[in-house]
PDB file of C-alpha atoms in Angstrom:
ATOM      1  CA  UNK I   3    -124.978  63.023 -62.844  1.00  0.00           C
ATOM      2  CA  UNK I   4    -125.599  66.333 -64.092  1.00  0.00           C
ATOM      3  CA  UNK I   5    -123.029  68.811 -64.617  1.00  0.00           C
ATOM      4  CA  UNK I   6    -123.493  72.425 -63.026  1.00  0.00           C
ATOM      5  CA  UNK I   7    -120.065  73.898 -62.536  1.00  0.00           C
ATOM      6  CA  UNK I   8    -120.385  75.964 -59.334  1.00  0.00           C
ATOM      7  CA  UNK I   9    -117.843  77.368 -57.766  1.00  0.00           C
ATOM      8  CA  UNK I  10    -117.653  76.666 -54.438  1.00  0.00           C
ATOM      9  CA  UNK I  11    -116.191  77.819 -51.035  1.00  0.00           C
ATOM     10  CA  UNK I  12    -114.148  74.872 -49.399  1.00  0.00           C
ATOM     11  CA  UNK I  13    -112.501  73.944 -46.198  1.00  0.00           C
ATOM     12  CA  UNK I  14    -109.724  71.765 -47.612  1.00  0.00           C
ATOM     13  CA  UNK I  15    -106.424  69.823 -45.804  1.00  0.00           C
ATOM     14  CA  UNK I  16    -103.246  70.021 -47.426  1.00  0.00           C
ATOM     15  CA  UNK I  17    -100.696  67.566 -47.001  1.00  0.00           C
ATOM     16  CA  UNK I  18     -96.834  68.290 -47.164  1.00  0.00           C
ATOM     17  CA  UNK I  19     -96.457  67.742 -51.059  1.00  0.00           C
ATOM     18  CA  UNK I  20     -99.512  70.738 -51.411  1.00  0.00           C
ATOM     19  CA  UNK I  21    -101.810  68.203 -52.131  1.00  0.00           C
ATOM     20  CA  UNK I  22    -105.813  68.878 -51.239  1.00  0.00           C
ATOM     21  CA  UNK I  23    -107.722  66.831 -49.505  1.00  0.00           C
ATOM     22  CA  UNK I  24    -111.621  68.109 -48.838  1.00  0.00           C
ATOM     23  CA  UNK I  25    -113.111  68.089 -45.825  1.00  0.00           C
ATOM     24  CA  UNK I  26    -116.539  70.682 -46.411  1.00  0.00           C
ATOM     25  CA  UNK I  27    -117.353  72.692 -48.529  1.00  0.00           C
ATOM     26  CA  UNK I  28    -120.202  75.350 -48.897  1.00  0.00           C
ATOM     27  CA  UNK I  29    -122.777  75.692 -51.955  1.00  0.00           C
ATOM     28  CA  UNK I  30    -125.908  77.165 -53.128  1.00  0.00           C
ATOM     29  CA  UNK I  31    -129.194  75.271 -54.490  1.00  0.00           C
ATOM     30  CA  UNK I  32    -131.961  77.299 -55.404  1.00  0.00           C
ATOM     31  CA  UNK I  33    -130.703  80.137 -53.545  1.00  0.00           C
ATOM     32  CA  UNK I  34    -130.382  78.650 -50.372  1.00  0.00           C
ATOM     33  CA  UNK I  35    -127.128  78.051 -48.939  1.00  0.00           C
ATOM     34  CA  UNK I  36    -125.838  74.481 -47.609  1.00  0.00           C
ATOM     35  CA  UNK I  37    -122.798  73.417 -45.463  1.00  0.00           C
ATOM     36  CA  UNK I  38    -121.917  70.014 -46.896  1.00  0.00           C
ATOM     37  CA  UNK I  39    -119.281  67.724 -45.164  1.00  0.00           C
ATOM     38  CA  UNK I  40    -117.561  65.085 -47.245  1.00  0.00           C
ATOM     39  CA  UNK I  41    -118.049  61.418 -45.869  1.00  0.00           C
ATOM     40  CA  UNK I  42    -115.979  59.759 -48.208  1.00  0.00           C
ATOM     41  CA  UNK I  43    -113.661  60.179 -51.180  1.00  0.00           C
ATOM     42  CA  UNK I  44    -114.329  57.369 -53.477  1.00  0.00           C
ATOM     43  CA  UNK I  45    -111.858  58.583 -56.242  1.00  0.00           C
ATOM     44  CA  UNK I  46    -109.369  60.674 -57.370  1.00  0.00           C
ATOM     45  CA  UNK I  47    -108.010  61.751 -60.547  1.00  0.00           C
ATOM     46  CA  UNK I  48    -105.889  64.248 -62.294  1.00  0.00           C
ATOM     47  CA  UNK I  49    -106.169  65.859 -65.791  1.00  0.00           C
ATOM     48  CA  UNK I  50    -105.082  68.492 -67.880  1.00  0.00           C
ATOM     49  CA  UNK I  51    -108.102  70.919 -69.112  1.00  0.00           C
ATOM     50  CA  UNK I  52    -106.406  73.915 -71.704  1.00  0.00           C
ATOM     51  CA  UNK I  53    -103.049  73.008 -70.024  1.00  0.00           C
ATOM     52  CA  UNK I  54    -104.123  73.727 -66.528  1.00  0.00           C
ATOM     53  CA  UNK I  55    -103.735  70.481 -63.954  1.00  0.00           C
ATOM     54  CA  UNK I  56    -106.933  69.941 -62.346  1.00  0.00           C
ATOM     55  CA  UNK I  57    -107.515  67.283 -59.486  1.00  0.00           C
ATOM     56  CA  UNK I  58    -111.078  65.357 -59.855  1.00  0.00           C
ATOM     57  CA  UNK I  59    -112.611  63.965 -55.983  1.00  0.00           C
ATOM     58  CA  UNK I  60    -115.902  61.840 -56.572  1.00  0.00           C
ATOM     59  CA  UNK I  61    -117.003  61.692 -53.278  1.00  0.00           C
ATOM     60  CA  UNK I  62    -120.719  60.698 -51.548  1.00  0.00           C
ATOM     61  CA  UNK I  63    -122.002  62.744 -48.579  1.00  0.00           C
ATOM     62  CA  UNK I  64    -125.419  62.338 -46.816  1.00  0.00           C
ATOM     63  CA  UNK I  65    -127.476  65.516 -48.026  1.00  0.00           C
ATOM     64  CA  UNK I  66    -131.388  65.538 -46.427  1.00  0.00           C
ATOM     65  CA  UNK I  67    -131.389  62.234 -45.519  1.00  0.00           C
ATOM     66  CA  UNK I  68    -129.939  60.561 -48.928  1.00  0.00           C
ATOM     67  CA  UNK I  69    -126.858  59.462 -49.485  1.00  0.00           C
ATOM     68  CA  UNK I  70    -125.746  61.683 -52.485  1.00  0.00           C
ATOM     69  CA  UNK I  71    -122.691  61.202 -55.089  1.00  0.00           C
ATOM     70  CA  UNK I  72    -120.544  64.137 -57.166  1.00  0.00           C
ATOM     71  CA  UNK I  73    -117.779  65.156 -58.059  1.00  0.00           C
ATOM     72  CA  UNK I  74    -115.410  68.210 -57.457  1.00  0.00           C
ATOM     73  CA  UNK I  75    -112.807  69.838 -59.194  1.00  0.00           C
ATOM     74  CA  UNK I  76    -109.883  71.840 -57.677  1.00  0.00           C
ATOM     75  CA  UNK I  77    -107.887  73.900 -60.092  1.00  0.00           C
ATOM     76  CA  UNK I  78    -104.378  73.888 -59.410  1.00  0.00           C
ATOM     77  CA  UNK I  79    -102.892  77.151 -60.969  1.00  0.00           C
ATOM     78  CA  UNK I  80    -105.932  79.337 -59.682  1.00  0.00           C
ATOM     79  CA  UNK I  81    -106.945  77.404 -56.649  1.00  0.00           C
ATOM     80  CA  UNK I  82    -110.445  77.814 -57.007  1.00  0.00           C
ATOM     81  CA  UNK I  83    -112.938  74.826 -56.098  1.00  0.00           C
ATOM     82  CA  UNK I  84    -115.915  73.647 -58.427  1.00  0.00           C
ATOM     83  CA  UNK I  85    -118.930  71.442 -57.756  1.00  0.00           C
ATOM     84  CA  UNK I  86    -118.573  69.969 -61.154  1.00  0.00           C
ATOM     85  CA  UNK I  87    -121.200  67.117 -60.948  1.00  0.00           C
ATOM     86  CA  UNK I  88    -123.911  66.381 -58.557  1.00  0.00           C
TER      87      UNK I  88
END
């Protein structure tokens, strides 16, 4: 996977406990912008980057006909979504 770091705008669920779950999300590639649905959420992870808890989906979609793997980050202090690996 290659890491690109994008940030991202995302149409996320939350549950009671303020947890995220992804649902679509909208990026750019080569200037052209693409509405991207989540299929599935293989795994989920949490760290701590510079002291700020950040939750990790790896997730696959089907993007033009290929099923396609990466990973997103969600920022907890900030709330800001990142298309970390693709």
């Amino acid at each position: 996977m290659k890491v690109i770091m994008q940030p991202i705008e995302m149409m996320a669920h939350f549950n009671e406990y303020g947890f995220p779950r992804p649902v679509k999300f909208k990026a750019r590639f080569e200037d052209i912008p693409f509405v991207i649905v989540i299929d599935k959420i293989i795994l989920k992870s949490e760290e701590k980057i510079a002291g700020n808890p950040i939750i990790i989906f790896r997730c696959q979609s089907i993007i033009n006909g290929f099923l396609k793997m990466y990973e997103l980050k969600y920022e907890l202090h900030t709330c800001e979504w990142f298309l970390y690996k693709i």
